[in-house]
Coordinates of C-alpha atoms in Angstrom, one line a residue:
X1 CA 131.7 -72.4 150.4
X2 CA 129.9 -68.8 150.9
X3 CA 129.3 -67.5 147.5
X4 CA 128.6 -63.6 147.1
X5 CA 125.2 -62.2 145.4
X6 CA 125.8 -59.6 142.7
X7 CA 123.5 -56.7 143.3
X8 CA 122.3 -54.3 140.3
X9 CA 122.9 -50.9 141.0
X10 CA 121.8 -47.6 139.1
X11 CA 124.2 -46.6 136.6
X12 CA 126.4 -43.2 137.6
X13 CA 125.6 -40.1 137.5
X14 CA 127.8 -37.2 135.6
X15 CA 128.7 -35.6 138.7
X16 CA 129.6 -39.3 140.2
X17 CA 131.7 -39.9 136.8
X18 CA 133.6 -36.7 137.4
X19 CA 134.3 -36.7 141.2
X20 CA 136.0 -40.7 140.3
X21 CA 137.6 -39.4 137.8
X22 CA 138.7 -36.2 139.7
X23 CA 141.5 -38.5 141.9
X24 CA 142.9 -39.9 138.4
X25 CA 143.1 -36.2 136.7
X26 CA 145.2 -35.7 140.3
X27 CA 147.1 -38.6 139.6
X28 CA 148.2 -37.4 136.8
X29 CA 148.8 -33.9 136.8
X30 CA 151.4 -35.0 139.4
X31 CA 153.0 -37.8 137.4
X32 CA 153.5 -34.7 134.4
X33 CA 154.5 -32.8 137.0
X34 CA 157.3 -35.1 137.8
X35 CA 158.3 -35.4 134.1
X36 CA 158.8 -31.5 134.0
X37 CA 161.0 -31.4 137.0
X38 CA 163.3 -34.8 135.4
X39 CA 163.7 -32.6 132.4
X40 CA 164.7 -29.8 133.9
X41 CA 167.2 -31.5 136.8
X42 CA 170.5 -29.7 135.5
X43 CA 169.1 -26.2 136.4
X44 CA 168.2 -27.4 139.9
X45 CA 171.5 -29.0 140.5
X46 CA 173.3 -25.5 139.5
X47 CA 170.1 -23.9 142.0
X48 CA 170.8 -26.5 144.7
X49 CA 174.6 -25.7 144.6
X50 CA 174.0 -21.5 145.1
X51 CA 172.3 -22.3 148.6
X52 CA 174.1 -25.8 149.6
X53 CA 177.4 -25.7 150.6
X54 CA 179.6 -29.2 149.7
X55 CA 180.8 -31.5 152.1
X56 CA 184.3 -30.2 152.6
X57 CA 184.0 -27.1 151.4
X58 CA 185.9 -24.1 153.8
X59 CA 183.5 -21.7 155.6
X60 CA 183.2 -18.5 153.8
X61 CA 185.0 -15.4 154.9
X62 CA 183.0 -12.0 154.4
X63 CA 184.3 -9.0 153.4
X64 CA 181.3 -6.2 153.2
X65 CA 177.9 -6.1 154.5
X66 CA 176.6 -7.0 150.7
X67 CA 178.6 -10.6 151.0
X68 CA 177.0 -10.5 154.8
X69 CA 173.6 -10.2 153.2
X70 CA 174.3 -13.2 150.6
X71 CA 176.4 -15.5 152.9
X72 CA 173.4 -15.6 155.6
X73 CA 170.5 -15.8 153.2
X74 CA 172.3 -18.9 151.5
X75 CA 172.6 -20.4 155.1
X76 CA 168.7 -19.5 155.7
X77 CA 167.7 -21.0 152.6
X78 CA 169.5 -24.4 153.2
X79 CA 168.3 -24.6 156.6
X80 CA 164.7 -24.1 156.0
X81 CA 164.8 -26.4 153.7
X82 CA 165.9 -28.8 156.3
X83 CA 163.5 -27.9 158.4
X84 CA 160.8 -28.3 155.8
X85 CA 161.7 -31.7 155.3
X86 CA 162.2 -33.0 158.7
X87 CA 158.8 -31.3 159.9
X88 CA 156.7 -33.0 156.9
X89 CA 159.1 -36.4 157.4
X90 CA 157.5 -36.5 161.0
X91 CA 154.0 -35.5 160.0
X92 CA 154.4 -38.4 157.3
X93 CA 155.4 -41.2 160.4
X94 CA 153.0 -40.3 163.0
X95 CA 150.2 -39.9 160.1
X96 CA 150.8 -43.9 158.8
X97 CA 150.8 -44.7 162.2
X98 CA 147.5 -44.1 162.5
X99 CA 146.3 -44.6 159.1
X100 CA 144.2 -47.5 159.0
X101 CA 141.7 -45.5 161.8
X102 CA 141.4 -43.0 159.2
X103 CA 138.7 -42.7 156.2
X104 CA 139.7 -44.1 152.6
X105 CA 138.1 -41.0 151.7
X106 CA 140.3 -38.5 153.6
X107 CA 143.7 -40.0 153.5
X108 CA 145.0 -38.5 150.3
X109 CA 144.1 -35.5 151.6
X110 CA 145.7 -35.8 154.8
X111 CA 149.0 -37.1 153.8
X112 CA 149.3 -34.1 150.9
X113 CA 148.6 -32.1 154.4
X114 CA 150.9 -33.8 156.0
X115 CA 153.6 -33.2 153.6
X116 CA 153.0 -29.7 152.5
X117 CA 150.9 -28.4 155.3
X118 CA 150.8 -25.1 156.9
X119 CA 152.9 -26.3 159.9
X120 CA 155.8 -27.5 158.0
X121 CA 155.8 -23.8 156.0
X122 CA 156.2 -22.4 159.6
X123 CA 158.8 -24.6 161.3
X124 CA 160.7 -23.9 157.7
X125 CA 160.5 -20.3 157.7
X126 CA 161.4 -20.3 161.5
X127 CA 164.6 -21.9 161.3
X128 CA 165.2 -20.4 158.0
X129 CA 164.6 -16.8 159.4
X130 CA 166.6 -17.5 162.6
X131 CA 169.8 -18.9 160.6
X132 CA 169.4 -15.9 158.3
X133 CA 169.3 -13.5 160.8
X134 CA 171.8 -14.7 163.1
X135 CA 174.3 -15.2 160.1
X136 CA 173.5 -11.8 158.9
X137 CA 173.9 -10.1 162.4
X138 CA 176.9 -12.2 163.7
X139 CA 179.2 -11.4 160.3
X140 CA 178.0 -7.5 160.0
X141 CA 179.2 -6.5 163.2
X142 CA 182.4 -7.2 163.2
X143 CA 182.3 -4.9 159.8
X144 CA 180.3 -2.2 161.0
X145 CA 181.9 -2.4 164.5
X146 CA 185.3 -3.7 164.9
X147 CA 187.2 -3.7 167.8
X148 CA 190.2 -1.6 167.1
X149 CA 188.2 1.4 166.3
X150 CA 186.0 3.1 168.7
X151 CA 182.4 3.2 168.2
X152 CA 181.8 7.0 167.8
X153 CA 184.4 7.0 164.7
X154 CA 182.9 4.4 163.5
X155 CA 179.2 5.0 163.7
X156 CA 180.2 8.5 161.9
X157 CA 181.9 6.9 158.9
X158 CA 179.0 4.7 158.6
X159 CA 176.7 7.9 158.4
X160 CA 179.0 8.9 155.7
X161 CA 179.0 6.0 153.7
X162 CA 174.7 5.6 153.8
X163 CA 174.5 9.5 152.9
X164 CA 176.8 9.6 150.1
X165 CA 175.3 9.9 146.5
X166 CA 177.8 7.1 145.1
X167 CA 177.7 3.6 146.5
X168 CA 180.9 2.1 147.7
X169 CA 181.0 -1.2 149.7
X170 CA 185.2 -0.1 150.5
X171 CA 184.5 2.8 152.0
X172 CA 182.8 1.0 154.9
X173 CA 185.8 -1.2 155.2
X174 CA 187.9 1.7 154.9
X175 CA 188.7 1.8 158.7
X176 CA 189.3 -1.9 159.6
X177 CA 193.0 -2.3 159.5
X178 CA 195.1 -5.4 158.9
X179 CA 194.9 -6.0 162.3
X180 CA 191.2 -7.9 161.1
X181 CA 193.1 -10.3 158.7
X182 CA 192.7 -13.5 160.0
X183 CA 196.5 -14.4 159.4
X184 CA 197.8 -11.9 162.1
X185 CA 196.9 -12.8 165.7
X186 CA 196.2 -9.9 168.0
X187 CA 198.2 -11.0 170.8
X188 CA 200.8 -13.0 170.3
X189 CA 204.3 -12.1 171.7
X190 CA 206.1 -9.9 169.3
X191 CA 209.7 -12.5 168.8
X192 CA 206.4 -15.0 167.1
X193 CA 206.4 -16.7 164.0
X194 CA 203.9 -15.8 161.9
X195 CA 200.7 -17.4 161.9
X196 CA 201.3 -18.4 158.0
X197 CA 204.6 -19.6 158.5
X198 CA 203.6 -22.2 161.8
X199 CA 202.7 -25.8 161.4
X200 CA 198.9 -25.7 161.0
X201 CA 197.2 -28.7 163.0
X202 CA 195.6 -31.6 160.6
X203 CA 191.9 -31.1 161.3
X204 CA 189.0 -31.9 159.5
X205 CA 187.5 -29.5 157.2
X206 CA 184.6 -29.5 159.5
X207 CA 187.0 -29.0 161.9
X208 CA 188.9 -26.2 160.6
X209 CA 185.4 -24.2 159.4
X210 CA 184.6 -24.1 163.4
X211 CA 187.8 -23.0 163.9
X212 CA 187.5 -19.9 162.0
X213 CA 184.5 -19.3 162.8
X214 CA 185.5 -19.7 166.9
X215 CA 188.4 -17.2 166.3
X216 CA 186.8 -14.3 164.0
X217 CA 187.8 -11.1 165.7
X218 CA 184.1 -10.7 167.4
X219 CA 183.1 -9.2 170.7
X220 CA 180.8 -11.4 172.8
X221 CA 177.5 -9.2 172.2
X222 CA 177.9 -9.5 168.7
X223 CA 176.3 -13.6 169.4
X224 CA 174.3 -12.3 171.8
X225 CA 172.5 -9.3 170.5
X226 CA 172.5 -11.6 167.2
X227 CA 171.0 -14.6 169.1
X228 CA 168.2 -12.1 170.2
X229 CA 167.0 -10.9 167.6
X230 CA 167.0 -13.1 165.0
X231 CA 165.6 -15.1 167.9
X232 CA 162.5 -12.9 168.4
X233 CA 161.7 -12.3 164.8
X234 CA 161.7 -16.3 164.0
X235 CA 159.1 -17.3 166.9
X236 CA 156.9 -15.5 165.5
X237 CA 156.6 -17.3 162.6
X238 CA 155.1 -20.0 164.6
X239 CA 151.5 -20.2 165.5
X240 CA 150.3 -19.2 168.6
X241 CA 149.7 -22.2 170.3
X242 CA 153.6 -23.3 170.1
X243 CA 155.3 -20.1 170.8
X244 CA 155.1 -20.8 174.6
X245 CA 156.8 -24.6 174.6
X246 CA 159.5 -23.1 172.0
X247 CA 160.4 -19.9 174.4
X248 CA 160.7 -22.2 177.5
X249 CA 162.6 -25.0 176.1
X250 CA 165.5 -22.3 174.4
X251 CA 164.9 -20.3 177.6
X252 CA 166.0 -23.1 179.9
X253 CA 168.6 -24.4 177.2
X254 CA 170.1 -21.1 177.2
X255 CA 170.1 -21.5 181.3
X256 CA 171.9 -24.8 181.0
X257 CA 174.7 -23.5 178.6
X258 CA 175.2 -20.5 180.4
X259 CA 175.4 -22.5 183.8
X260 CA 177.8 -24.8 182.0
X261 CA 180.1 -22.0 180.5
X262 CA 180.3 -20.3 183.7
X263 CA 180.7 -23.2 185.8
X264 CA 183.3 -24.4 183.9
X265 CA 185.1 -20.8 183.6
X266 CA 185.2 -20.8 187.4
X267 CA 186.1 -23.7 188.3
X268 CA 182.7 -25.2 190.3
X269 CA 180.2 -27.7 190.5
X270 CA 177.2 -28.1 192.0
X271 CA 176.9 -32.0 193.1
X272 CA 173.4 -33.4 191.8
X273 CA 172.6 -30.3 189.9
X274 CA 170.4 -31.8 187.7
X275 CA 168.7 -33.9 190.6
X276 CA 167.9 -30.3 192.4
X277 CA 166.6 -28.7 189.7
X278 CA 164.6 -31.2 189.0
X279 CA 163.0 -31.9 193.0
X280 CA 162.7 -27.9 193.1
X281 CA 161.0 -27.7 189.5
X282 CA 158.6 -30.9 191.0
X283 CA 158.2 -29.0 194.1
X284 CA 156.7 -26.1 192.3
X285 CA 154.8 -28.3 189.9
X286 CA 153.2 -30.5 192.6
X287 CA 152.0 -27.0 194.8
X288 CA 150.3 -26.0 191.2
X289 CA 148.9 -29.2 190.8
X290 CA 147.2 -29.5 194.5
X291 CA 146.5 -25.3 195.4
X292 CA 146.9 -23.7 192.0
X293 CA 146.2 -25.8 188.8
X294 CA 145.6 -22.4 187.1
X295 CA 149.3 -21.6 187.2
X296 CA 149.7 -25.0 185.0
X297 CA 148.6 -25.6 181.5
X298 CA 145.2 -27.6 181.8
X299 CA 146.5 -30.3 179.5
X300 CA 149.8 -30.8 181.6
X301 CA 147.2 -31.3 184.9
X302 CA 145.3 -33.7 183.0
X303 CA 148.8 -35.6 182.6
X304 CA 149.6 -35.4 185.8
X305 CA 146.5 -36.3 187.2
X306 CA 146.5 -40.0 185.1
X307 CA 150.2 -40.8 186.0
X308 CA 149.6 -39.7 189.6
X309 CA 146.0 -42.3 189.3
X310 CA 144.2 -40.3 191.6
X311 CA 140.6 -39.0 191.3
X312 CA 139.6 -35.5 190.4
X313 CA 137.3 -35.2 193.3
X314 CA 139.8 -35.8 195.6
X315 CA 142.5 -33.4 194.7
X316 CA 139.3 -31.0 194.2
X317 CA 138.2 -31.9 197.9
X318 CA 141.7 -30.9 199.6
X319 CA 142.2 -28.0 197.4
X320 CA 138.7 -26.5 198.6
X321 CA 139.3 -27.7 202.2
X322 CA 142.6 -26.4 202.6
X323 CA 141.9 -22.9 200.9
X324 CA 138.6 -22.3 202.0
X325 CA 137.8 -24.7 204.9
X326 CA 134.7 -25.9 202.7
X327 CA 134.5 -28.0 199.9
X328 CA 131.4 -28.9 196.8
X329 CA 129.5 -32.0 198.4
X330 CA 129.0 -33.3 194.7
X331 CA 132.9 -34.4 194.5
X332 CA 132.7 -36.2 197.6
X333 CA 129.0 -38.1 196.5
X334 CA 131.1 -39.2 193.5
X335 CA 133.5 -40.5 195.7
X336 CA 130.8 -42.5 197.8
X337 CA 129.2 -44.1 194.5
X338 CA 132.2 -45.2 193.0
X339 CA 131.9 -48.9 192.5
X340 CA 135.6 -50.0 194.3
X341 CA 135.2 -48.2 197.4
X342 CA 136.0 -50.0 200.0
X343 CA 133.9 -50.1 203.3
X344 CA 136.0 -49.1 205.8
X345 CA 137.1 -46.2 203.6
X346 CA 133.6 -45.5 203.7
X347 CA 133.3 -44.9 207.5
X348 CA 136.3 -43.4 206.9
X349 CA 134.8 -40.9 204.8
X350 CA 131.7 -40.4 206.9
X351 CA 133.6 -39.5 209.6
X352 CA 136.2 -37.2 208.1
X353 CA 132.6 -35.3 206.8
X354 CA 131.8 -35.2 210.8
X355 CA 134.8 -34.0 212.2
X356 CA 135.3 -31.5 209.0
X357 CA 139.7 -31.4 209.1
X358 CA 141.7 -28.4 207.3
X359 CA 142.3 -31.3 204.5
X360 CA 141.2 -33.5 202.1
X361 CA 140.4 -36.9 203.2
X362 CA 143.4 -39.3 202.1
X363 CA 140.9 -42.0 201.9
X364 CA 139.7 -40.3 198.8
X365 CA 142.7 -40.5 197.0
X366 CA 143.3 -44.7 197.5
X367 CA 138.9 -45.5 197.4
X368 CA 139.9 -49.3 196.9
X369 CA 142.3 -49.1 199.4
X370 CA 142.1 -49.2 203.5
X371 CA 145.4 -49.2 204.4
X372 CA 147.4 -46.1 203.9
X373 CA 150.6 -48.3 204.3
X374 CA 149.9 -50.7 201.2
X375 CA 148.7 -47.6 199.5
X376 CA 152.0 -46.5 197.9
X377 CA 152.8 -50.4 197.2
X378 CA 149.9 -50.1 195.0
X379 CA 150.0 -47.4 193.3
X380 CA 153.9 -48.4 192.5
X381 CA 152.8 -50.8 190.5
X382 CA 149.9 -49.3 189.3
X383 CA 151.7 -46.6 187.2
X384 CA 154.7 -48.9 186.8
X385 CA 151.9 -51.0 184.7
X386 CA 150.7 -48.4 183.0
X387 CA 153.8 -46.3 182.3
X388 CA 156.1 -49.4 181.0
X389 CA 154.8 -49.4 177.3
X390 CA 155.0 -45.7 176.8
X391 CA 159.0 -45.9 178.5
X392 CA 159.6 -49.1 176.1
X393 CA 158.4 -47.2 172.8
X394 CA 161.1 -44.2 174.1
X395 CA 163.6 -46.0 174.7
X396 CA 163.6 -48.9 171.4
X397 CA 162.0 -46.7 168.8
X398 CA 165.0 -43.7 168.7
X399 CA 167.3 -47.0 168.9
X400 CA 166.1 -48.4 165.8
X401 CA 166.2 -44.8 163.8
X402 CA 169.9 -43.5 165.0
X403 CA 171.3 -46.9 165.2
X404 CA 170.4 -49.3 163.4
X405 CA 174.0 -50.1 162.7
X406 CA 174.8 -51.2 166.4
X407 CA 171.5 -53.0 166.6
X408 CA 172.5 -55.2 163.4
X409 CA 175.6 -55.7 164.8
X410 CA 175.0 -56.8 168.6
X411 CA 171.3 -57.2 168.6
X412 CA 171.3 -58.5 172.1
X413 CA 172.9 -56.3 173.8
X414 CA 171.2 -53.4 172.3
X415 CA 167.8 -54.9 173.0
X416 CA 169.3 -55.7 176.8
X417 CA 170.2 -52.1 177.3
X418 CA 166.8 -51.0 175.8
X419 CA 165.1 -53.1 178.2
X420 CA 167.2 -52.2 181.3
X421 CA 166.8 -48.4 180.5
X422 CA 162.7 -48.9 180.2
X423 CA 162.9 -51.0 183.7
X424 CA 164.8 -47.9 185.2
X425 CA 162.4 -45.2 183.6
X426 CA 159.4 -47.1 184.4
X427 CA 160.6 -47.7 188.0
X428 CA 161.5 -43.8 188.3
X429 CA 157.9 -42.9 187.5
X430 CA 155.8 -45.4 189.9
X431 CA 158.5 -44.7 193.3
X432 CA 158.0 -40.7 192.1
X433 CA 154.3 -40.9 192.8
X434 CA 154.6 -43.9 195.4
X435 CA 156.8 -40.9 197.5
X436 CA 153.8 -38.4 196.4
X437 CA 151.2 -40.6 197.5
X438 CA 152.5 -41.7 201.0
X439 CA 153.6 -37.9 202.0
X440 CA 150.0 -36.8 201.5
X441 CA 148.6 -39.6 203.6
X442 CA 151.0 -39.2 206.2
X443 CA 151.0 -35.5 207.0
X444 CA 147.6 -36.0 207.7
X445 CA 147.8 -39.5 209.8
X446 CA 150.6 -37.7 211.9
X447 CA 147.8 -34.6 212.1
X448 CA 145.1 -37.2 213.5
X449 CA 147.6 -38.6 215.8
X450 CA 149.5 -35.3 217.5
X451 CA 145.4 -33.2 217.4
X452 CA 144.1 -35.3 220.3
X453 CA 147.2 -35.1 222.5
X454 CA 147.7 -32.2 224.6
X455 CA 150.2 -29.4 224.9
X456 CA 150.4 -29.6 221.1
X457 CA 151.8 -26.4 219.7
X458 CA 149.3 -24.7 217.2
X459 CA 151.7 -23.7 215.0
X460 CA 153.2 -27.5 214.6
X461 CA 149.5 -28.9 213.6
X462 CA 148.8 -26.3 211.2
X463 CA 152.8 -26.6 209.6
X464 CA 151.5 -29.9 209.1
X465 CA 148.4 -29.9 206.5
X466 CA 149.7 -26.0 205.3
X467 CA 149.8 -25.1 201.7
X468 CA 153.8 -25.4 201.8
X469 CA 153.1 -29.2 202.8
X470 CA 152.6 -29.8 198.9
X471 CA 155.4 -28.2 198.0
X472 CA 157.7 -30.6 200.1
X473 CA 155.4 -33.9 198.8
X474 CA 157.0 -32.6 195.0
X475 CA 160.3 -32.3 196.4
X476 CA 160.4 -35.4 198.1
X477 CA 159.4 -37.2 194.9
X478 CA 161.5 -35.6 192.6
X479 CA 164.5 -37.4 194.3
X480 CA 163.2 -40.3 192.6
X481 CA 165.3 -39.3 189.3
X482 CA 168.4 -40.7 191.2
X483 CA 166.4 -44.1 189.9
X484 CA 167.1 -42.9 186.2
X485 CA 170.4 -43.2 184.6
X486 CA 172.8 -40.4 184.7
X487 CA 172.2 -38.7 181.0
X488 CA 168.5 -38.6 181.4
X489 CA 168.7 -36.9 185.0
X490 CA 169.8 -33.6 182.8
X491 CA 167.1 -34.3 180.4
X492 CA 164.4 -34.3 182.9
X493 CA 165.3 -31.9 184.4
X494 CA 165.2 -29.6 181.4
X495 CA 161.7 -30.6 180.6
X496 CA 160.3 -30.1 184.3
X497 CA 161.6 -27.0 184.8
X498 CA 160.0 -25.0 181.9
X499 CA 156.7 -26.1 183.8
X500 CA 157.7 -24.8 187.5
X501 CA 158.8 -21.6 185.9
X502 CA 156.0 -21.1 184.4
X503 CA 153.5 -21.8 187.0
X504 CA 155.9 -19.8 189.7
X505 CA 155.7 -16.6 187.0
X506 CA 151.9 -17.0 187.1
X507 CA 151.5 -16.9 190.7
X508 CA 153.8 -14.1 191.3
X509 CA 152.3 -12.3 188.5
X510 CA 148.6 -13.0 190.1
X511 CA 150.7 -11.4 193.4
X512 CA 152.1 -8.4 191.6
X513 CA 155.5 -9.4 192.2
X514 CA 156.8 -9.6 188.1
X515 CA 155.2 -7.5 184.9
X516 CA 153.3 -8.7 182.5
X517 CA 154.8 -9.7 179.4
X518 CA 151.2 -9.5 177.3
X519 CA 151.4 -10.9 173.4
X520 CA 154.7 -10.4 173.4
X521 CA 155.8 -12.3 176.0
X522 CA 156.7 -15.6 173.8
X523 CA 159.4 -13.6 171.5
X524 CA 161.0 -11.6 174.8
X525 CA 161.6 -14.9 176.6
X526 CA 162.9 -16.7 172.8
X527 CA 165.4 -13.1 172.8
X528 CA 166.9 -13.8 176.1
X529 CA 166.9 -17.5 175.3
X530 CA 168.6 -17.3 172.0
X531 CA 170.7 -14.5 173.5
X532 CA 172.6 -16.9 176.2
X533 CA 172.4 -20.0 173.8
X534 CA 174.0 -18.4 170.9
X535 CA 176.7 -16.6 173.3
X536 CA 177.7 -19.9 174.8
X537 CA 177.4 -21.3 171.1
X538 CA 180.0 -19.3 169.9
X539 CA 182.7 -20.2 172.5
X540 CA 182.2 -23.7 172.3
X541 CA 179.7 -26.3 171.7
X542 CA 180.5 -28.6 174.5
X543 CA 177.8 -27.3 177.0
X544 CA 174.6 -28.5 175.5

């Protein structure tokens, strides 16, 4: 048996005494801290119930502006708090995830972070400002402008009311007739029952709240102008370095529910929407990727890059070639020193150097590799490797959290589906750069071929390596969504296309073709975003 030697060691130090005891002083503030907030649990409960509205309870109809003010800073209040505690509830998962990589030192420190860090303040007072606003906005002007009475009659009372020395909230009501009451319907035929006296449907009180709030006598800019603002003034609350994934995903959201409601309205549907969006957002992402990468956000290339398991060098090497007809000898030494080249790929090489082609040599991108025809095999299961654990964690882990009851109940089949649905994603993701791979080695085999035969059209040899050759390689692999099940096709497509609209604003932008949006240009694209979500939001919630 291994038996342990006691070592002496110097006795403490004051400062060492204080800084152990400072965790215990911690310790216990907080338990004391906890005592006073037991003791004092009856006036939160009465605090809790001013900004929480009860399950069941009917959605609140306002009067004047004051009960606007009140109604949508309740609302604010209860959904920042939300916010607060969904944002630290995260931080709190993915921090114990990684905990036991951490310092013993640093972790109490990092989970009081965690919690009550700066980021969950400003995911809080975004969606707290936003709700505020919005609800604010949305109720006032139907007060301040109502339908029946026209604007310049309006906008003078108003005047009126703000310049007189006695405050009256009636007054500004003063020109909204009965026609506003929500128990008289504007047009129904005049031999009608009246609205009091008709059976009323047996909905939910969840239900009936969204059916009020569907049917308030409110124009359609009222949601959108709403939408907007309260939009723009909440994104800024975020830091800097999230303003520009918020804007694109509400941006592109707002696209979808637009599309939807309009679709719908008129009767039409694209067939494979989401599939072409998706190819034409890829197409635009895979030009970036090969011509521009500074269109792209340098951490998005990186990501592409590893899922596409293709050297730097060589995408570097066909960029330069195809651009500028010359290319840094340094990436293609690193290519020739790698350790899993293979030799004929190195004659390959040495002769591609000779012959010096408007491209990138294809042998650069498969090093360990001859064939260009086993190539895409390969790298299929390569990435389908690779990507298979990420897929599974995606597809079992939101299972476990949202339902759990299902899983409890048919274990197998849920585990089944969960394993069928990473197979499929997995599978989408290796054919995707598979397609990728075997375009750009073929464009330039069919180039070697068709150059030594004659009467050869120019034009069709240079078509065949030109810069819109990349843009068909994305296309071509985006079609590999049809691999994913239906609900995700919608899904990926909504988080490609931020990406391709973003990198096809850049270059038009470098072109002179669209303005500059400058500091601002987060909160103007979170304004038209919000603007089309909340305007579909307000018809109906069926096209998100």
């Amino acid at each position: 048996m291994a038996t342990t030697t006691l070592k002496s060691s110097p006795l403490p130090s004051p400062d060492q005494e204080r800084e152990e005891l400072r965790p215990r002083r911690y310790a216990i503030a907080s338990f004391d801290n906890l005592v006073v907030l037991a003791n004092y649990e009856e006036h939160l409960r009465e605090a809790r119930r001013m900004v929480w509205r009860d399950r069941g309870e009917p959605a609140v109809e306002v009067h004047d502006l004051w009960e606007c003010l009140e109604h949508g800073t309740r609302g604010g209040l209860r959904a920042g708090t939300l916010a607060f505690a969904i944002r630290s509830g995260v931080n709190l998962i993915l921090f114990l995830a990684r905990i036991k990589y951490l310092p013993r030192k640093k972790r109490l420190s990092l989970i009081r972070h965690a919690l009550f860090g700066l980021d969950s303040f400003r995911f809080g007072t975004m969606l707290g400002s936003f709700v505020a606003l919005y609800r604010i906005l949305l109720n006032a002007f139907p007060l301040l402008f109502p339908a029946n009475v026209p604007v310049r009659l309006r906008l003078r009372s108003l005047i009126k009311w703000m310049t007189s020395p006695g405050p009256s909230h009636d007054h500004a009501d003063s020109v909204i007739d009965d026609d506003h009451s929500p128990l008289v319907e504007r047009n129904s035929p005049p031999d009608s029952p009246p609205v009091e006296m008709r059976p009323a449907a047996r909905l939910s009180s969840a239900a009936q709240a969204h059916q009020i709030w569907l049917h308030k006598k409110s124009a359609r800019w009222h949601s959108i102008v709403a939408g907007a603002v309260a939009g723009g003034v909440a994104i800024s609350f975020e830091s800097l370095s999230r303003r520009k994934g918020i804007a694109q995903q509400l941006f592109v959201r707002g696209l979808q529910g637009s599309y939807n409601a309009y679709s719908e309205k008129r009767g039409f549907r694209v067939p494979h929407g989401d599939v072409l969006v998706f190819a034409l957002s890829c197409g635009q992402i895979m030009y970036a990727f090969f011509m521009r990468p500074d269109t792209l956000p340098k951490s998005y290339n990186g990501w592409v890059n590893t899922a596409g398991q293709i050297s730097k060098e060589a995408v570097s090497i066909n960029r330069d070639m195809v651009r500028t007809r010359t290319f840094n000898p340094v990436d293609l030494e690193r290519i020739l020193s790698r350790s899993d080249l293979h030799p004929a790929n190195i004659d390959a090489l040495k002769v591609w150097r000779s012959m010096h082609p408007p491209y990138g040599p294809c042998a650069a991108s498969h090093p360990h590799i001859a064939s260009c025809v086993y190539s895409p095999i390969d790298r299929f299961f390569t990435v389908f490797r690779w990507i298979l654990p990420i897929y599974g964690a995606l597809h079992v882990v939101p299972m476990l959290l949202f339902k759990r009851k299902a899983v409890v109940r048919t274990p197998i089949p849920m585990m089944i589906r969960a394993g069928w649905g990473t197979m499929r994603s997995a599978a989408f993701l290796g054919v995707y750069v598979a397609i990728c791979q075997g375009w750009f080695c073929t464009t330039q085999n069919v180039h070697r071929a068709l150059v030594r035969r004659p009467r050869i059209p120019v034009w069709l040899l240079t078509a065949l390596v030109s810069k819109p050759t990349f843009w068909l390689n994305g296309l071509l692999g985006g079609l590999a969504v049809l691999i994913e099940a239906k609900h995700r096709r919608g899904e990926l497509a909504m988080y490609v296309l931020p990406k391709g609209l973003e990198s096809a604003w850049v270059a038009a932008r470098g072109k002179g073709l669209v303005f500059r949006t400058g500091k601002h240009g987060s909160a103007l694209l979170t304004a038209i975003g919000m603007g089309m979500v909340m305007s579909t939001y307000q018809v109906s919630t069926t096209h998100y």
